Amino acid sequence: MAQRVAKIAAVLVALFALFSTLSTAAFAGTARHTSAGGGRVVLIGVPGLLWSDITQKGTPTLWRLTAQGSAASLSVRTTTVTTCSIEGWLTVSAGQRARLAHSNCALPPAPTTVTGGTGAAAPGWAAIKKDNAQTTYEAQVGLLGDAVHKANGCTMAVGPGGVFGAADGQGRVDRYAPSIDQVPAGDWSRCAFTAVDIDDVFRAFITAGADANGTQVPVTLKQRATAAAQADHRVAEVLAATPAGTTVLVAGLSDSTSTPHLHVALQNSAAGYLIANSTRRSGLVTLTDVTSTALNALGLAQPRKAIGSAWRTDASSASPQTKVRILNDEDVAAQAISRMGGVFFIALFAGQLLLYGIAAVALRRRWGGGESRRRILAGTRVVALIGAAAPVATFLANLIPWWRSTHPAPALLGCALLAIVVVTALTLAGPWRRSIIGPGLVLAGLTASVLGLDVLTGSNLQLNAFMGYSPLVAGRFYGFGNMAFAIFATAAILCAAWLAERPLRTGRRGLAAAVAVTVGFAAIAIDGWPGWGADFGGVLALVPGTAVLGMVIAGKRLSPVRLGLFCLTGVAVMLAVSFGDSLRPTTQETHLGRFWDQLVSGQAFGVVARKAGAMLHSLSYWPFTVIAIGSLCFLYFVLARPLDWRAALLDRAYTYSSTLRPALLSALTVAIIGMVMNDSGVVIPALAFSLAVPLVLAASVRALDMDDTITENGVEDTSTPAPAEPRSAPTG
């Protein structure tokens, strides 16, 4: 029977890989570029411009463009926490995150005049190009300008910053004007691509300077409004001079303070919200998308080095007031999460440590025995379940629009606490509360279901969630982020194991293993599918984790060789998915397809090296991370034979649940491999433990309570199946 289960699992994995390849191939196009249209593009960069700056009276031109065109919040993250003006322009130039080494966020320097006095060159371009080519992002500054020149088009820059955005690989633009009013009338229609630098908002903050302590002098609301109004007037001048039929893009290319924000993105297209494949979110786009959008409007092929996606319109009849409010809300939510994130995780882990301390005291003392001790154990169990409910509650909090509150941070906290109460109540609301694993199964199932359904419907709960992802960081905008994966994978493995409890206890070992593998396979599909979780490292961890679970439940012995084969299977599955995704057009593929392209072209090493470096330094100093991996591996021995390591309480829980040991061994496998395969490193097992450990504690406390019942009454708790026979895990 165990061999039959293994064959079924192999067939499921093979079908998943085949289906992935065929379905993604169905979307493949023969051409890897947009249709040639020979258009004209004017990019108006307004560094520092926020949606809170846009008002009907103060910025009438931008307000009108918001009403008539498409709008979005723009994530401007480059290589550092905040993005300076020049870095924003360089990122547009490269279509990839770029930087200005040792930047102090000054205004862009004036260019040098070339080409008979009509063109210009960006100062220090050779050093900038060399520096960016050597970063882990390998940004190719000048990519956009080179693409225009290869198509026999010319480039024009207005203002110093525009030169850094429109320059070719040599750092040059064909035509240059220091300001809008100095552009000859015919030049607005002369070049295919024009970059206009309107720096009024950014300049207001830069010229404010710093005090004696080096702290930036704050700009008043009135000063900011004045700067935004001046920028709006210049935008109006550009729009008036631009020939009909020109694609106009407006982008708040950078931050203006040390606090990152989401900025303004506008296009003179149909009314609605901007959306791009890079984010899959209506009303949210990225800075690298600006390059792709310009190339698309120009009818030019997008080079592989450019990673963004072209903007398109999600039609909407929303009023400009509604658009501005909704897009500003996104920044408000991102700011709240950014400010409270550190405090939340400190409180979470400190609270759980306090829980374990209280549990240790409660479990070592009799507290008078009898009913008093039982109440202590019941209370400890409830507190443990509250701790386990916290992760999923952080996502459920986003079901309520807390960001619209006058005080978003307290509102977010209140929503999270409400979700914790509701989830904990559900785990104890039914007859399953008397079972040793019943509440854990309900909570794990609820957690896996919430996160699974979330990625199937657009990952709306993960954006601006404590354990989700932030558009300010811009590491991911859809699918499973590393933290959400850790919670989802742990919950899915525990749920898969505990669903197999009943058939395993009744002697149907093959059926139990099949149930566990089927649930695990569903989790793999949700996590790895490009249109859903799109999680490369997650599949590499879940495939061997599911295989370990199926093997242990089936009664088969594990070995390093078998574990290695399971890991190779995970690699094969993920490569098949990546290959299928790569068959789609460049503008449609996800990072999975891009990884395959990089692998084939020999450029994948940089990506792998960057992620490996981030993983090894997740504890700041790489030897600490290596020690952490070793410590986690040691846990296998503790979980396999808890009595050998004086973990008697865990062993008692094992006697009441036949699947608790396989569940923990498999969850640990996923945590370790997930740690090694993801750039978040130790964050993966830390968050996995934040769910698993409280659930194990709750089960162990219930086992102790059941032991007390048997001891005091001489009979077993009839609401719970009889204890399983203790047995060693089939490892080694």
XYZ file of C-alpha atoms in Angstrom, residues 13-716:
704
model
C 3.700 15.695 -9.274
C 4.270 14.706 -12.916
C 0.774 15.858 -13.889
C 1.323 19.168 -12.108
C 4.528 19.788 -14.055
C 2.962 18.738 -17.377
C -0.207 20.798 -16.849
C 1.922 23.807 -15.957
C 3.944 23.514 -19.151
C 0.928 23.008 -21.418
C -1.230 25.731 -19.875
C 1.455 28.392 -19.916
C 2.473 27.384 -23.432
C -1.084 28.043 -24.520
C -0.497 31.725 -23.820
C 2.818 31.787 -25.628
C 3.268 34.268 -28.451
C 5.574 33.942 -31.406
C 6.783 37.508 -30.945
C 8.352 38.673 -27.707
C 7.590 42.370 -28.197
C 4.675 44.704 -28.524
C 3.264 45.722 -31.843
C 5.265 48.334 -33.698
C 3.405 51.585 -33.658
C 6.076 54.241 -34.079
C 4.490 56.412 -31.417
C 5.793 59.364 -29.460
C 6.246 59.477 -25.682
C 6.722 62.370 -23.274
C 7.624 61.348 -19.730
C 7.045 64.080 -17.154
C 8.985 63.248 -14.010
C 7.877 65.074 -10.883
C 10.099 63.643 -8.115
C 8.419 63.591 -4.723
C 4.846 64.137 -5.952
C 2.272 62.385 -3.731
C -1.432 61.804 -4.189
C -2.032 63.935 -1.119
C -0.600 66.842 -3.167
C -3.342 66.550 -5.796
C -6.334 68.838 -5.247
C -8.917 70.325 -7.585
C -7.985 73.897 -6.711
C -4.257 73.613 -6.079
C -3.289 71.324 -8.980
C -6.060 71.710 -11.600
C -4.058 70.234 -14.487
C -3.135 67.053 -12.642
C -6.674 66.857 -11.272
C -8.087 67.016 -14.780
C -5.615 64.387 -16.017
C -6.665 62.168 -13.112
C -10.300 62.527 -14.140
C -9.784 61.973 -17.847
C -6.898 59.506 -17.825
C -5.625 56.508 -15.880
C -4.077 56.809 -12.434
C -2.173 54.642 -9.959
C 0.091 54.700 -6.962
C 3.733 54.376 -7.994
C 6.191 52.288 -5.987
C 9.591 53.927 -6.504
C 11.817 51.563 -4.496
C 15.239 51.103 -6.100
C 18.285 49.702 -4.282
C 17.858 51.485 -0.946
C 15.020 52.271 1.447
C 14.443 55.694 -0.079
C 14.952 56.731 -3.672
C 16.647 59.961 -4.712
C 15.747 61.947 -7.814
C 18.738 60.840 -9.896
C 18.174 57.212 -8.886
C 14.588 57.443 -10.048
C 15.698 58.732 -13.442
C 18.461 56.111 -13.715
C 15.926 53.363 -12.979
C 13.780 54.640 -15.859
C 16.884 54.630 -18.047
C 17.723 51.005 -17.174
C 14.286 49.451 -16.693
C 15.843 47.887 -13.593
C 16.592 49.105 -10.080
C 19.545 51.461 -10.392
C 21.489 53.629 -7.997
C 23.830 56.557 -7.680
C 26.692 55.410 -5.471
C 27.361 57.580 -2.408
C 24.349 59.713 -3.255
C 23.353 62.480 -0.856
C 20.031 63.045 -2.640
C 21.075 66.324 -4.202
C 19.462 67.905 -7.224
C 20.707 66.449 -10.547
C 23.809 68.297 -11.789
C 23.690 70.310 -15.005
C 24.758 68.289 -18.059
C 27.532 69.161 -20.476
C 26.618 70.383 -23.958
C 27.474 68.149 -26.952
C 26.449 67.552 -30.578
C 26.880 71.042 -31.879
C 25.249 72.596 -28.846
C 21.846 70.920 -29.228
C 22.514 67.709 -27.269
C 23.874 67.009 -23.794
C 25.739 64.391 -21.771
C 25.157 63.309 -18.179
C 28.165 64.058 -15.956
C 29.926 61.035 -14.442
C 28.005 58.623 -16.687
C 30.857 56.155 -17.215
C 31.291 55.650 -13.460
C 27.509 55.360 -12.950
C 27.243 52.765 -15.714
C 30.147 50.708 -14.375
C 28.848 50.821 -10.801
C 25.337 49.667 -11.723
C 26.629 46.873 -13.924
C 28.440 45.479 -10.873
C 25.484 45.497 -8.483
C 23.419 42.374 -7.889
C 20.685 43.897 -10.084
C 23.134 44.409 -12.990
C 21.193 47.450 -14.178
C 22.116 48.588 -17.689
C 21.727 52.357 -17.564
C 21.126 53.844 -20.985
C 18.996 50.889 -22.080
C 15.956 53.013 -22.933
C 17.952 55.564 -24.892
C 19.794 52.830 -26.778
C 16.492 51.177 -27.725
C 15.216 54.460 -29.162
C 18.422 55.037 -31.115
C 18.424 51.503 -32.516
C 14.992 52.257 -33.948
C 16.443 55.406 -35.559
C 14.610 57.654 -33.125
C 16.009 60.606 -31.234
C 15.863 61.470 -27.550
C 15.278 64.809 -25.875
C 15.667 65.881 -22.265
C 14.239 68.947 -20.584
C 15.906 69.744 -17.282
C 19.011 68.081 -15.782
C 17.179 65.028 -14.412
C 15.693 64.245 -17.813
C 19.187 63.655 -19.195
C 19.745 60.795 -16.746
C 16.461 59.229 -17.856
C 16.704 59.627 -21.636
C 20.462 59.153 -22.106
C 21.788 56.275 -24.198
C 24.635 53.948 -23.227
C 27.122 56.769 -23.738
C 25.179 59.066 -21.438
C 23.999 61.348 -24.240
C 20.692 62.773 -25.441
C 20.206 64.185 -28.925
C 18.507 67.386 -27.849
C 18.489 69.242 -24.541
C 16.828 72.293 -23.013
C 17.478 73.484 -19.444
C 13.793 74.338 -18.878
C 10.388 74.006 -20.517
C 10.258 77.590 -21.746
C 13.601 77.139 -23.530
C 12.422 74.269 -25.749
C 12.125 75.383 -29.390
C 8.542 74.975 -30.568
C 9.381 72.376 -33.201
C 11.363 70.181 -30.810
C 8.290 68.847 -29.012
C 7.450 66.828 -32.106
C 11.005 66.162 -33.261
C 11.996 63.235 -31.002
C 10.352 59.904 -30.269
C 11.112 60.060 -26.540
C 11.253 63.143 -24.357
C 11.996 63.194 -20.624
C 10.923 66.317 -18.744
C 12.248 66.969 -15.244
C 9.889 69.081 -13.096
C 11.667 69.280 -9.758
C 9.621 71.859 -7.808
C 8.433 69.453 -5.085
C 11.795 67.751 -4.684
C 13.614 71.098 -4.740
C 11.428 72.430 -1.921
C 12.715 69.737 0.410
C 16.318 69.821 -0.770
C 16.656 73.576 -0.422
C 15.087 73.498 3.047
C 18.371 72.041 4.267
C 19.123 70.517 7.670
C 19.498 71.844 11.188
C 22.667 71.786 13.312
C 22.081 68.118 14.193
C 21.786 67.086 10.562
C 18.017 66.589 10.769
C 16.117 67.659 7.690
C 14.184 70.875 8.201
C 10.493 70.067 7.707
C 8.604 71.667 4.852
C 5.267 73.109 5.902
C 2.011 72.036 4.280
C 1.711 75.486 2.729
C 5.196 75.296 1.239
C 4.484 71.842 -0.136
C 1.181 72.969 -1.633
C 2.947 75.905 -3.285
C 5.589 73.592 -4.775
C 2.903 71.209 -6.061
C 1.025 74.113 -7.643
C 4.199 75.274 -9.405
C 4.790 71.743 -10.686
C 1.190 71.585 -11.917
C 1.669 74.814 -13.860
C 4.744 73.352 -15.596
C 2.867 70.156 -16.419
C 0.194 72.320 -18.053
C 2.888 73.988 -20.185
C 4.164 70.604 -21.370
C 0.688 69.334 -22.191
C -0.085 72.498 -24.156
C 3.095 72.129 -26.230
C 2.839 68.371 -26.822
C 1.475 67.347 -30.256
C -1.815 65.451 -30.390
C -1.475 61.686 -30.276
C 1.526 61.748 -27.948
C 1.525 59.319 -25.037
C 2.090 61.373 -21.891
C 3.269 59.714 -18.684
C 3.471 61.539 -15.365
C 5.514 59.896 -12.606
C 6.522 60.969 -9.109
C 9.882 59.314 -9.668
C 11.402 59.507 -6.207
C 11.006 60.251 -2.538
C 11.621 63.733 -1.231
C 12.283 62.840 2.420
C 13.925 60.010 4.356
C 10.513 58.354 4.685
C 9.522 56.266 1.631
C 6.103 56.814 0.089
C 3.934 55.736 -2.813
C 3.814 58.412 -5.487
C 1.729 59.632 -8.412
C 1.464 57.759 -11.724
C -0.731 59.104 -14.556
C -1.227 58.422 -18.241
C -3.335 60.286 -20.780
C -5.212 57.123 -21.736
C -8.826 56.081 -21.169
C -10.359 56.919 -17.801
C -9.654 54.381 -15.095
C -6.817 52.954 -13.029
C -3.418 51.871 -14.255
C -2.500 48.219 -13.885
C 0.555 46.190 -14.902
C 1.551 42.529 -14.852
C 4.359 43.408 -12.455
C 1.841 44.032 -9.670
C -1.428 42.514 -10.977
C -3.152 45.221 -8.941
C -5.450 47.880 -10.281
C -4.121 51.241 -9.153
C -0.592 50.098 -8.250
C 2.436 50.106 -10.577
C 6.204 50.239 -10.214
C 8.967 52.554 -11.326
C 10.481 49.943 -13.655
C 7.106 49.763 -15.413
C 7.682 53.310 -16.699
C 10.427 52.034 -19.010
C 8.266 49.182 -20.295
C 5.341 51.552 -20.873
C 7.490 53.948 -22.866
C 8.888 51.116 -25.000
C 5.390 49.759 -25.550
C 4.037 53.134 -26.655
C 7.022 53.555 -28.987
C 6.376 50.141 -30.529
C 9.807 48.835 -29.487
C 10.781 45.413 -28.230
C 11.465 45.225 -24.509
C 15.041 44.064 -23.814
C 15.559 41.242 -21.329
C 17.403 43.580 -18.992
C 14.216 45.594 -18.478
C 12.076 43.833 -15.870
C 8.920 45.940 -15.782
C 5.570 45.571 -17.507
C 3.687 48.084 -19.625
C 0.861 49.996 -18.004
C -2.636 49.348 -19.261
C -5.991 50.773 -18.259
C -8.481 49.124 -15.958
C -11.527 51.122 -17.050
C -13.447 52.934 -14.330
C -15.984 55.717 -14.115
C -14.762 56.767 -10.669
C -14.613 60.478 -10.036
C -11.241 62.179 -9.544
C -12.135 62.676 -5.875
C -12.606 58.921 -5.485
C -9.406 58.102 -7.344
C -7.308 60.477 -5.280
C -8.803 59.197 -2.025
C -8.326 55.521 -2.877
C -4.771 55.985 -4.135
C -3.816 58.113 -1.143
C -5.312 55.416 1.126
C -2.771 52.953 -0.254
C 0.056 55.174 0.917
C -1.598 55.678 4.316
C -1.883 51.915 4.792
C 1.713 51.353 3.709
C 2.936 54.025 6.135
C 1.025 52.486 9.047
C 2.426 49.014 8.408
C 5.926 50.434 8.004
C 5.757 52.284 11.325
C 4.202 49.449 13.324
C 5.930 46.449 11.717
C 8.888 46.300 14.083
C 6.725 46.803 17.152
C 4.338 44.076 16.007
C 7.003 41.410 15.608
C 8.634 42.311 18.902
C 5.249 42.031 20.610
C 4.444 38.763 18.811
C 7.616 36.929 19.719
C 7.860 38.475 23.177
C 4.259 37.439 23.835
C 4.955 33.891 22.709
C 8.067 33.679 24.872
C 5.969 34.878 27.796
C 3.411 32.220 26.930
C 6.045 29.489 27.006
C 7.334 30.750 30.336
C 3.861 30.736 31.854
C 3.217 27.286 30.423
C 6.472 25.966 31.895
C 5.468 27.165 35.361
C 1.900 25.920 34.982
C 2.958 22.463 33.850
C 5.590 21.921 36.534
C 3.273 22.581 39.469
C 0.137 20.855 40.610
C -1.522 24.128 41.660
C -3.522 22.326 44.312
C -4.550 19.484 41.966
C -8.038 18.598 40.850
C -10.279 21.263 39.381
C -7.810 24.067 40.036
C -5.105 22.389 37.988
C -7.590 21.619 35.247
C -8.532 25.281 34.977
C -4.869 26.217 34.757
C -4.308 23.707 31.962
C -7.444 24.849 30.122
C -6.369 28.470 30.415
C -2.898 27.645 29.135
C -4.435 25.856 26.168
C -6.636 28.836 25.311
C -3.701 31.252 25.535
C -1.663 28.942 23.263
C -4.462 28.937 20.701
C -4.649 32.731 20.895
C -0.931 32.833 20.068
C -1.451 30.483 17.114
C -4.362 32.603 15.855
C -2.247 35.763 15.631
C -0.628 35.033 12.222
C -3.852 34.510 10.277
C -5.479 37.385 12.173
C -2.927 39.817 10.717
C -4.290 39.003 7.260
C -7.964 38.907 8.224
C -7.575 42.413 9.666
C -7.425 43.711 6.088
C -11.039 42.664 5.535
C -11.900 45.885 7.363
C -10.694 49.165 5.754
C -8.811 50.316 8.837
C -6.665 52.675 6.716
C -9.647 54.998 6.287
C -9.775 55.671 10.000
C -8.665 59.003 11.390
C -6.091 57.047 13.379
C -5.027 54.135 11.111
C -2.483 52.529 13.445
C -4.839 52.016 16.423
C -7.579 50.927 14.008
C -5.260 48.291 12.539
C -4.429 47.003 16.004
C -8.104 46.822 16.908
C -8.967 44.903 13.722
C -6.177 42.399 14.364
C -7.302 41.825 17.951
C -10.886 41.334 16.797
C -9.739 38.760 14.251
C -7.754 36.900 16.948
C -10.851 36.687 19.144
C -13.005 35.384 16.277
C -10.475 32.779 15.130
C -9.825 31.523 18.667
C -13.558 31.251 19.310
C -13.993 29.144 16.170
C -11.273 26.733 17.248
C -13.110 26.073 20.511
C -16.702 26.394 19.293
C -17.474 22.813 18.287
C -17.148 19.260 19.589
C -13.596 19.143 18.243
C -12.484 21.208 21.244
C -12.285 18.006 23.331
C -9.865 16.376 20.896
C -6.143 16.719 21.351
C -5.660 17.878 17.760
C -9.180 19.121 16.938
C -8.660 22.819 17.724
C -5.268 22.710 16.007
C -6.778 21.118 12.913
C -9.487 23.789 12.736
C -7.016 26.629 13.223
C -4.470 25.196 10.762
C -7.222 24.512 8.224
C -8.596 28.020 8.635
C -5.127 29.541 8.246
C -4.311 27.529 5.138
C -7.744 28.210 3.640
C -7.609 31.969 4.238
C -4.162 32.328 2.681
C -4.899 29.867 -0.109
C -8.122 31.576 -1.106
C -6.379 34.921 -0.863
C -3.773 34.077 -3.526
C -6.476 32.505 -5.695
C -8.375 35.803 -5.638
C -5.545 38.286 -6.060
C -3.619 38.297 -2.744
C -5.593 41.253 -1.458
C -5.112 40.359 2.202
C -1.323 40.180 1.924
C -0.757 43.706 0.683
C 0.002 45.980 3.643
C -0.250 43.172 6.182
C 2.288 42.626 8.947
C 3.178 39.184 7.582
C 2.464 40.065 3.975
C 4.327 42.512 1.782
C 4.640 46.249 1.507
C 4.583 48.225 -1.759
C 7.215 50.460 -0.190
C 9.643 47.545 -0.101
C 8.447 46.351 -3.533
C 9.858 42.871 -3.121
C 6.594 41.285 -4.266
C 3.105 42.440 -5.174
C 1.216 39.199 -5.819
C 1.319 35.555 -4.824
C 2.995 34.353 -1.655
C 5.581 36.484 0.060
C 8.150 34.659 2.175
C 6.414 35.323 5.471
C 2.976 34.345 4.204
C 4.485 31.218 2.656
C 5.958 30.170 5.993
C 2.545 30.433 7.653
C 0.659 28.821 4.758
C 3.079 25.921 4.333
C 3.167 25.121 8.046
C -0.615 25.271 8.299
C -1.052 23.122 5.173
C 1.353 20.429 6.420
C -0.242 20.292 9.876
C -3.702 20.204 8.318
C -2.681 17.433 5.891
C -1.264 15.320 8.704
C -4.166 15.765 11.112
C -6.756 15.034 8.423
C -5.042 11.661 8.105
C -5.447 10.969 11.836
C -8.738 9.070 11.683
C -7.864 6.622 8.854
C -4.455 6.040 10.403
C -5.919 5.214 13.812
C -8.304 2.734 12.214
C -5.462 0.912 10.491
C -5.980 2.308 6.977
C -2.406 3.496 6.612
C -2.504 3.715 2.817
C -5.615 5.877 2.838
C -4.104 8.086 5.527
C -0.972 8.633 3.455
C -3.071 9.344 0.354
C -5.093 11.970 2.229
C -1.944 13.680 3.475
C -0.253 13.664 0.053
C -3.379 14.965 -1.695
C -3.674 17.939 0.656
C 0.053 18.547 0.289
C -0.234 18.436 -3.490
C -3.028 21.008 -3.394
C -0.805 23.261 -1.286
C 2.058 22.836 -3.784
C -0.213 23.769 -6.692
C -1.540 26.865 -4.926
C 1.916 27.950 -3.843
C 3.763 27.406 -7.118
C 1.289 28.175 -9.884
C 2.376 31.365 -11.727
C -1.150 32.755 -11.667
C -1.566 32.049 -7.941
C 1.260 31.812 -5.409
C 4.101 32.121 -7.960
C 6.537 31.038 -5.266
C 9.750 29.438 -6.536
C 11.416 28.633 -3.210
C 8.146 27.533 -1.628
C 7.672 24.639 -4.024
C 11.257 23.544 -3.444
C 10.372 23.207 0.241
C 6.815 21.877 0.007
C 7.531 18.990 -2.388
C 10.032 17.239 -0.072
C 7.972 18.240 2.969
C 4.874 16.574 1.527
C 6.898 13.532 0.494
C 8.330 13.181 4.010
C 4.833 13.390 5.472
C 3.500 10.724 3.136
C 6.455 8.414 3.780
C 6.302 8.651 7.567
C 2.527 8.160 7.688
C 2.879 5.212 5.279
C 5.374 3.639 7.689
C 8.333 3.896 5.326
C 11.784 4.734 6.596
C 13.414 7.975 5.589
C 17.036 8.228 4.538
C 19.314 11.017 3.312
C 19.175 9.496 -0.178
C 15.389 9.571 -0.302
C 15.287 13.083 1.091
C 17.759 14.150 -1.576
C 15.569 12.594 -4.281
C 12.551 14.440 -2.927
C 14.496 17.711 -3.101
C 15.513 16.993 -6.707
C 11.862 16.325 -7.525
C 11.004 19.737 -6.141
C 13.670 21.322 -8.343
C 12.350 19.466 -11.400
C 8.773 20.567 -10.734
C 9.761 24.188 -10.276
C 11.951 24.241 -13.380
C 9.058 22.789 -15.398
C 6.773 25.553 -14.115
C 9.413 28.205 -14.865
C 9.934 26.847 -18.375
C 6.218 26.931 -19.086
C 5.976 30.483 -17.785
C 8.922 31.561 -19.953
C 7.004 30.576 -23.094
C 4.665 33.506 -22.616
C 5.476 36.965 -24.033
C 8.001 38.957 -22.026
C 5.375 41.401 -20.823
C 3.208 38.569 -19.451
C 5.664 36.217 -17.781
C 6.309 36.313 -14.036
C 9.618 36.207 -12.211
C 9.481 32.408 -12.595
C 9.718 32.676 -16.377
C 12.392 35.347 -16.129
C 14.452 33.013 -13.964
C 14.314 30.357 -16.696
C 15.429 32.946 -19.247
C 18.286 33.942 -16.974
C 19.196 30.296 -16.459
C 19.357 29.627 -20.188
C 21.365 32.788 -20.854
C 23.774 32.057 -18.008
C 22.698 35.079 -15.967
C 20.910 33.192 -13.189
C 24.006 33.026 -11.008
C 23.638 36.670 -10.008
C 20.059 36.125 -8.853
C 20.976 32.978 -6.924
C 24.001 34.669 -5.387
C 21.937 37.679 -4.285
C 19.311 35.497 -2.619
C 21.918 33.214 -1.048
C 23.768 36.211 0.323
C 20.578 37.643 1.786
C 19.746 34.271 3.351
C 23.192 33.861 4.915
C 23.062 37.376 6.315
C 19.518 37.124 7.652
C 21.099 37.102 11.116
C 23.505 39.883 10.063
C 26.575 37.630 10.492
C 26.641 34.518 8.285
C 28.117 32.089 10.892
C 25.076 32.781 13.065
C 22.834 31.661 10.215
C 24.867 28.483 9.726
C 24.563 27.743 13.443
C 20.815 28.316 13.231
C 20.530 25.807 10.370
C 22.497 23.270 12.387
C 20.281 23.821 15.408
C 17.164 23.308 13.335
C 18.560 20.060 11.935
C 19.203 18.904 15.503
C 15.492 19.336 16.209
C 14.847 16.273 14.065
C 16.286 14.094 16.803
C 14.216 15.799 19.477
C 10.986 15.478 17.513
C 11.684 11.878 16.512
C 12.487 10.642 20.041
C 11.394 13.263 22.582
C 11.983 11.037 25.619
C 15.670 10.796 24.755
C 15.845 14.571 25.170
C 13.593 14.855 28.226
C 10.669 16.213 26.251
C 8.180 14.033 28.122
C 5.245 16.375 27.540
C 5.654 16.111 23.775
C 5.904 12.349 24.051
C 2.605 12.244 25.953
C 0.975 14.174 23.103
C 2.384 11.603 20.672
C 0.574 8.828 22.531
C -2.779 10.475 21.849
C -2.111 11.456 18.222
C -0.626 9.131 15.632
C 0.026 11.979 13.193
C 1.542 14.603 15.469
C 5.085 13.281 15.061
C 4.880 13.050 11.224
C 3.331 16.515 11.132
C 6.154 18.099 13.104
C 8.900 16.282 11.197
C 7.410 17.395 7.890
C 6.831 20.981 9.049
C 10.452 21.148 10.199
C 11.582 19.847 6.800
C 9.642 22.603 5.066
C 10.997 25.238 7.468
C 14.643 24.256 6.972
C 14.484 23.934 3.184
C 12.380 27.090 2.987
C 15.008 28.905 5.010
C 17.822 27.798 2.702
C 15.888 28.490 -0.499
C 14.501 31.945 0.356
C 16.291 35.235 0.856
C 14.378 35.832 4.102
C 16.466 33.131 5.764
C 15.708 32.594 9.443
C 12.443 34.507 9.112
C 10.918 31.383 7.528
C 11.408 28.986 10.476
C 10.719 31.760 12.991
C 7.274 32.377 11.536
C 6.641 28.657 11.029
C 7.315 28.155 14.730
C 5.025 31.065 15.617
C 2.166 28.870 14.382
C 3.400 25.347 15.046
C 4.765 25.726 18.585
C 1.571 27.175 20.138
C -0.492 24.449 18.462
C 1.849 21.751 19.768
C 1.716 23.331 23.217
C -2.098 23.329 23.088
C -2.087 19.648 22.101
C 0.427 18.766 24.804
C -1.559 20.573 27.488
C -4.683 18.715 26.405
C -2.781 15.423 26.596
C -1.712 16.246 30.151
C -5.289 17.115 31.061
C -6.469 13.780 29.679
C -3.797 11.973 31.682
C -5.050 13.717 34.824
C -8.617 12.631 34.024
C -7.542 9.017 33.691
C -5.510 9.199 36.904
C -8.246 10.850 38.964
C -11.237 8.927 37.667
C -9.660 5.708 36.574
C -11.414 6.090 33.187
C -10.552 7.676 29.913
